[in-house]
């Protein structure tokens, strides 16, 4: 603002509280990252920069298998929930209202209405029976659970994108004798892609972060990164925990940064 | 109204086919959610009305013991009913801590949202990025980070010891205060985001108009700015209150067994407590409170839309 006139956007104290808030948000995370790079044997005494705890984590077979499980579950759950959510979004945003459309939307958002701990325990109780009957102990349970609570998150951006889309393009394509499937593949899908990508990314991060549901639903001996971290925490707070936390932090930040760059270049 | 009956019939046939086609598109997702979320919840409702098994699990047979145990205990000596103070304390603590978390995120979140929304457009995106990063960062990792700051041999205590302000480390962990700090820390972005969205849409010329008409700063804030920010504030409060009420990870790490919350109590009943009907009744109660808050919010939002539009 060039002239020094009275500025309505200025509220005394707001900037100070905002800066304090930002510092309070970031300082603990920075301390954690610094601790991860600490070369000392005992957490808390600084002995110079070192990557030894990252090396120790990567050298740890339990950590590696937890990381692999996490990525498999997150990829599968994100892929499945995005496909399912896209289909639902197509069903409830095009054309006129159909019978029961409101109930479809409510059911799709139902996992959001249930507290995580309740969702996890209810599923654990049911899956305990399923595990007994089938004898299957694989990652399938985790993938099913994560897919379920990722559907509403994937649904959100896809539905928003579809709602803002121009229906006449599809009509034009159909008028030019393109089939329903051809129209979907060549017109609807390309236009919808940014929404689908955002939905996928959202679902992936939500799945990667989950600890409560995972720890309840997983089979014995099975770990994802967050459940492994939670288990290690119960034992002791070591520098390796900081290193693993830092790795998870970097993973989240790079995903956010990537999606931020993608959406900004589009504008 | 179609004029001839055959056209009407074929039209409704087309409409029916359309309805069928779209329902079949929705069906896979609806099936997954029904099987993995709605059905298990139904099982929980059923379990809350059964008898507790000796080693966990439930026994067939109708019983209200699970629901009774939420509110009433049997007296150890004469078997009379007394209020279940242990549970009720935890439930009351959960509600109070969730409300206090909402209040604290409000105090820090509103000025932050205001600050971001009043930056020039070019730098605003960067500030927003700074607030979204914690939002996307693993909740467990963020809890570990804040725990590292306030634990007995953590950063804050070492700093205070080094400066000579204290002689002995402050024991801050495993208290209500620790849970409150932890939850405020992890849920703060949930308050900032919707409030920011509301302020960003605000037309500041309205505030200028109010000042031009000799409104005081406070009066303008109360009568012009606040009503327009209100939907964002309500949304943010709901977004913070709901996960805070059902929080499990943060109270577990920051509060331990001494400052337990509702979610931890439920977990306990299905673990060491071995009282599944009680755990199920506590789960259903928590879910009802959360759904109640959501419905209240949705009604309010719908009413707000009606009056604004």
Short mmCIF file of C-alpha atoms in Angstrom, two decimals, chain A:
data_model
loop_
_atom_site.label_atom_id
_atom_site.label_comp_id
_atom_site.label_asym_id
_atom_site.label_seq_id
_atom_site.Cartn_x
_atom_site.Cartn_y
_atom_site.Cartn_z
CA UNK A 1 0.00 0.00 0.00
CA UNK A 2 1.56 3.25 -1.17
CA UNK A 3 -0.32 5.78 0.89
CA UNK A 4 -0.13 5.58 4.63
CA UNK A 5 -3.82 5.82 5.17
CA UNK A 6 -5.78 3.95 7.80
CA UNK A 7 -5.47 0.22 7.08
CA UNK A 8 -8.60 -1.80 7.92
CA UNK A 9 -6.80 -5.12 7.63
CA UNK A 10 -4.50 -4.19 10.46
CA UNK A 11 -5.52 -5.62 13.82
CA UNK A 12 -3.12 -4.88 16.66
CA UNK A 13 -1.51 -8.04 18.02
CA UNK A 14 -2.69 -10.37 15.25
CA UNK A 15 0.69 -10.46 13.53
CA UNK A 16 2.50 -11.09 16.83
CA UNK A 17 0.23 -14.01 17.75
CA UNK A 18 0.51 -15.37 14.21
CA UNK A 19 4.33 -15.32 14.30
CA UNK A 20 4.31 -16.95 17.75
CA UNK A 21 1.95 -19.62 16.38
CA UNK A 22 4.17 -20.34 13.40
CA UNK A 23 7.23 -20.59 15.64
CA UNK A 24 5.36 -22.86 18.07
CA UNK A 25 4.30 -25.07 15.16
CA UNK A 26 7.75 -25.40 13.66
CA UNK A 27 10.24 -25.32 16.53
CA UNK A 28 9.27 -28.75 17.97
CA UNK A 29 9.50 -30.29 14.51
CA UNK A 30 12.89 -28.66 13.94
CA UNK A 31 14.14 -29.95 17.30
CA UNK A 32 13.02 -33.43 16.29
CA UNK A 33 14.89 -33.22 12.98
CA UNK A 34 18.03 -31.90 14.71
CA UNK A 35 17.82 -34.80 17.19
CA UNK A 36 17.62 -37.22 14.28
CA UNK A 37 20.96 -35.91 12.99
CA UNK A 38 22.62 -36.14 16.41
CA UNK A 39 25.69 -38.39 16.42
CA UNK A 40 25.56 -39.02 20.16
CA UNK A 41 24.77 -42.42 21.68
CA UNK A 42 22.36 -40.92 24.17
CA UNK A 43 19.48 -38.89 22.84
CA UNK A 44 19.67 -35.35 24.18
CA UNK A 45 23.45 -34.82 24.30
CA UNK A 46 24.69 -33.15 21.16
CA UNK A 47 27.80 -34.72 19.62
CA UNK A 48 27.91 -33.35 16.15
CA UNK A 49 26.07 -33.92 12.89
CA UNK A 50 25.75 -37.52 11.81
CA UNK A 51 23.64 -39.77 9.63
CA UNK A 52 24.29 -42.81 11.80
CA UNK A 53 20.72 -43.09 13.12
CA UNK A 54 19.32 -42.98 9.62
CA UNK A 55 21.80 -45.72 8.70
CA UNK A 56 20.78 -47.68 11.79
CA UNK A 57 17.10 -47.39 10.85
CA UNK A 58 17.69 -48.44 7.25
CA UNK A 59 19.83 -51.32 8.49
CA UNK A 60 16.99 -52.49 10.72
CA UNK A 61 15.01 -55.30 9.05
CA UNK A 62 11.90 -54.60 11.15
CA UNK A 63 11.90 -50.98 10.00
CA UNK A 64 12.38 -51.98 6.38
CA UNK A 65 9.51 -54.46 6.40
CA UNK A 66 7.27 -51.90 8.15
CA UNK A 67 8.18 -49.31 5.49
CA UNK A 68 7.42 -51.76 2.67
CA UNK A 69 4.08 -52.69 4.27
CA UNK A 70 3.18 -49.02 4.68
CA UNK A 71 3.88 -48.25 1.03
CA UNK A 72 2.02 -51.33 -0.24
CA UNK A 73 -1.03 -50.59 1.92
CA UNK A 74 -1.04 -46.86 1.08
CA UNK A 75 -0.67 -47.48 -2.67
CA UNK A 76 -3.35 -50.18 -2.75
CA UNK A 77 -5.77 -48.26 -0.54
CA UNK A 78 -5.26 -45.01 -2.45
CA UNK A 79 -5.74 -46.74 -5.81
CA UNK A 80 -8.85 -48.66 -4.73
CA UNK A 81 -10.48 -45.80 -2.87
CA UNK A 82 -9.84 -43.39 -5.76
CA UNK A 83 -11.46 -45.76 -8.27
CA UNK A 84 -14.47 -46.38 -6.01
CA UNK A 85 -14.81 -42.68 -5.18
CA UNK A 86 -14.62 -41.69 -8.87
CA UNK A 87 -17.46 -44.09 -9.70
CA UNK A 88 -19.61 -42.70 -6.87
CA UNK A 89 -18.83 -39.12 -7.86
CA UNK A 90 -19.93 -39.86 -11.43
CA UNK A 91 -23.13 -41.37 -10.06
CA UNK A 92 -24.13 -38.42 -7.89
CA UNK A 93 -22.98 -35.31 -9.77
CA UNK A 94 -24.23 -35.75 -13.32
CA UNK A 95 -27.66 -35.01 -14.65
CA UNK A 96 -30.84 -34.90 -12.65
CA UNK A 97 -31.29 -36.16 -9.10
CA UNK A 98 -31.87 -39.89 -8.89
CA UNK A 99 -33.80 -41.70 -6.22
CA UNK A 100 -31.71 -42.16 -3.10
CA UNK A 101 -28.92 -39.82 -4.21
CA UNK A 102 -28.85 -38.18 -0.79
CA UNK A 103 -28.43 -41.51 0.96
CA UNK A 104 -25.54 -42.43 -1.35
CA UNK A 105 -23.67 -39.28 -0.32
CA UNK A 106 -24.38 -39.91 3.37
CA UNK A 107 -23.17 -43.53 3.20
CA UNK A 108 -19.99 -42.51 1.35
CA UNK A 109 -19.20 -39.99 4.10
CA UNK A 110 -20.21 -42.36 6.91
CA UNK A 111 -16.61 -43.33 7.85
CA UNK A 112 -15.96 -39.63 8.65
CA UNK A 113 -18.82 -39.61 11.16
CA UNK A 114 -17.34 -42.38 13.31
CA UNK A 115 -14.41 -41.66 15.65
CA UNK A 116 -11.28 -43.44 14.49
CA UNK A 117 -10.94 -45.53 17.64
CA UNK A 118 -14.54 -46.75 17.33
CA UNK A 119 -14.13 -47.56 13.64
CA UNK A 120 -10.92 -49.46 14.39
CA UNK A 121 -12.22 -51.46 17.33
CA UNK A 122 -15.49 -52.37 15.60
CA UNK A 123 -13.55 -53.59 12.58
CA UNK A 124 -11.09 -55.45 14.81
CA UNK A 125 -13.94 -57.30 16.52
CA UNK A 126 -15.45 -58.37 13.19
CA UNK A 127 -12.13 -59.21 11.56
CA UNK A 128 -11.12 -61.37 14.52
CA UNK A 129 -13.96 -63.71 13.48
CA UNK A 130 -13.01 -63.50 9.81
CA UNK A 131 -9.38 -64.29 10.63
CA UNK A 132 -10.47 -67.32 12.63
CA UNK A 133 -12.69 -68.64 9.85
CA UNK A 134 -10.42 -68.01 6.87
CA UNK A 135 -7.02 -68.33 8.52
CA UNK A 136 -5.77 -65.53 6.23
CA UNK A 137 -3.30 -63.22 8.00
CA UNK A 138 -2.06 -61.04 5.13
CA UNK A 139 -2.11 -57.32 4.36
CA UNK A 140 -5.62 -57.63 2.90
CA UNK A 141 -7.29 -56.57 6.15
CA UNK A 142 -5.21 -53.41 6.39
CA UNK A 143 -5.88 -52.61 2.72
CA UNK A 144 -9.64 -53.10 3.19
CA UNK A 145 -9.71 -50.95 6.33
CA UNK A 146 -7.63 -48.15 4.79
CA UNK A 147 -9.62 -48.23 1.54
CA UNK A 148 -12.81 -47.75 3.56
CA UNK A 149 -11.74 -44.65 5.47
CA UNK A 150 -9.94 -43.20 2.41
CA UNK A 151 -13.07 -43.27 0.20
CA UNK A 152 -14.63 -40.06 1.65
CA UNK A 153 -11.29 -38.23 1.39
CA UNK A 154 -10.80 -39.26 -2.25
CA UNK A 155 -14.46 -38.48 -2.97
CA UNK A 156 -14.18 -34.83 -1.85
CA UNK A 157 -11.89 -33.35 -4.56
CA UNK A 158 -13.22 -35.61 -7.32
CA UNK A 159 -16.80 -34.58 -6.64
CA UNK A 160 -15.80 -30.89 -6.45
CA UNK A 161 -14.04 -31.16 -9.81
CA UNK A 162 -17.00 -32.92 -11.41
CA UNK A 163 -19.45 -30.38 -10.04
CA UNK A 164 -17.49 -27.57 -11.70
CA UNK A 165 -17.23 -29.36 -15.04
CA UNK A 166 -19.07 -28.34 -18.18
CA UNK A 167 -21.62 -31.04 -19.04
CA UNK A 168 -22.12 -29.74 -22.58
CA UNK A 169 -18.74 -31.16 -23.61
CA UNK A 170 -20.00 -34.66 -22.93
CA UNK A 171 -23.26 -33.95 -24.69
CA UNK A 172 -21.32 -32.65 -27.69
CA UNK A 173 -19.21 -35.79 -27.75
CA UNK A 174 -22.33 -37.99 -27.61
CA UNK A 175 -23.98 -35.89 -30.33
CA UNK A 176 -21.00 -36.67 -32.53
CA UNK A 177 -21.77 -40.37 -32.13
CA UNK A 178 -19.07 -41.13 -29.60
CA UNK A 179 -20.15 -44.02 -27.42
CA UNK A 180 -20.66 -43.66 -23.69
CA UNK A 181 -17.36 -45.36 -22.88
CA UNK A 182 -15.42 -43.47 -25.58
CA UNK A 183 -16.82 -40.20 -24.24
CA UNK A 184 -15.80 -41.13 -20.73
CA UNK A 185 -12.28 -42.09 -21.76
CA UNK A 186 -11.59 -39.18 -24.13
CA UNK A 187 -13.63 -36.33 -22.62
CA UNK A 188 -14.69 -36.88 -19.01
CA UNK A 189 -11.59 -38.63 -17.70
CA UNK A 190 -8.99 -36.12 -18.96
CA UNK A 191 -11.01 -33.24 -17.54
CA UNK A 192 -11.46 -35.06 -14.26
CA UNK A 193 -7.82 -36.08 -13.92
CA UNK A 194 -6.65 -33.23 -11.62
CA UNK A 195 -9.44 -34.09 -9.17
CA UNK A 196 -8.57 -37.77 -9.31
CA UNK A 197 -4.87 -37.02 -8.73
CA UNK A 198 -5.65 -34.82 -5.72
CA UNK A 199 -7.97 -37.51 -4.37
CA UNK A 200 -5.29 -40.15 -4.82
CA UNK A 201 -2.65 -38.03 -3.08
CA UNK A 202 -5.01 -37.25 -0.21
CA UNK A 203 -5.89 -40.93 0.24
CA UNK A 204 -2.22 -41.93 0.06
CA UNK A 205 -1.16 -39.50 2.79
CA UNK A 206 -4.16 -40.34 5.00
CA UNK A 207 -3.33 -44.04 4.72
CA UNK A 208 0.39 -43.53 5.29
CA UNK A 209 -0.32 -41.52 8.47
CA UNK A 210 -2.81 -43.85 10.07
CA UNK A 211 -1.79 -45.45 13.33
CA UNK A 212 -4.97 -46.11 15.34
CA UNK A 213 -6.88 -48.27 12.86
CA UNK A 214 -3.71 -50.01 11.63
CA UNK A 215 -2.61 -51.07 15.09
CA UNK A 216 -6.04 -52.55 15.81
CA UNK A 217 -6.59 -54.31 12.49
CA UNK A 218 -3.10 -55.64 11.70
CA UNK A 219 -2.28 -59.30 12.22
CA UNK A 220 0.25 -60.25 14.90
CA UNK A 221 3.82 -59.55 13.84
CA UNK A 222 2.66 -57.28 11.05
CA UNK A 223 3.73 -53.63 11.25
CA UNK A 224 3.30 -50.45 9.27
CA UNK A 225 5.68 -47.53 9.84
CA UNK A 226 3.40 -45.69 12.31
CA UNK A 227 2.53 -48.84 14.29
CA UNK A 228 6.21 -49.79 14.39
CA UNK A 229 7.05 -46.30 15.65
CA UNK A 230 4.29 -46.52 18.27
CA UNK A 231 5.63 -49.87 19.48
CA UNK A 232 9.20 -48.57 19.69
CA UNK A 233 8.01 -45.53 21.65
CA UNK A 234 6.57 -47.81 24.30
CA UNK A 235 10.06 -49.21 24.86
CA UNK A 236 12.33 -46.21 24.82
CA UNK A 237 12.83 -42.84 23.21
CA UNK A 238 15.95 -43.31 21.11
CA UNK A 239 17.65 -41.36 18.38
CA UNK A 240 16.52 -44.01 15.92
CA UNK A 241 12.91 -43.04 16.64
CA UNK A 242 13.78 -39.45 15.77
CA UNK A 243 15.42 -40.61 12.56
CA UNK A 244 12.34 -42.64 11.55
CA UNK A 245 10.07 -39.72 12.48
CA UNK A 246 12.23 -37.42 10.38
CA UNK A 247 11.96 -39.80 7.42
CA UNK A 248 8.15 -39.82 7.74
CA UNK A 249 8.23 -36.04 8.01
CA UNK A 250 10.29 -35.71 4.81
CA UNK A 251 7.91 -38.08 3.03
CA UNK A 252 4.85 -36.00 4.00
CA UNK A 253 6.53 -32.69 3.18
CA UNK A 254 7.67 -33.86 -0.25
CA UNK A 255 4.15 -35.09 -1.07
CA UNK A 256 2.61 -31.76 0.01
CA UNK A 257 5.28 -29.79 -1.81
CA UNK A 258 4.74 -31.84 -4.97
CA UNK A 259 0.98 -31.33 -4.93
CA UNK A 260 1.45 -27.63 -4.14
CA UNK A 261 3.79 -27.18 -7.11
CA UNK A 262 1.41 -29.12 -9.38
CA UNK A 263 -1.63 -27.03 -8.46
CA UNK A 264 0.32 -23.76 -8.69
CA UNK A 265 1.74 -24.48 -12.15
CA UNK A 266 -1.78 -25.27 -13.36
CA UNK A 267 -3.15 -21.88 -12.42
#
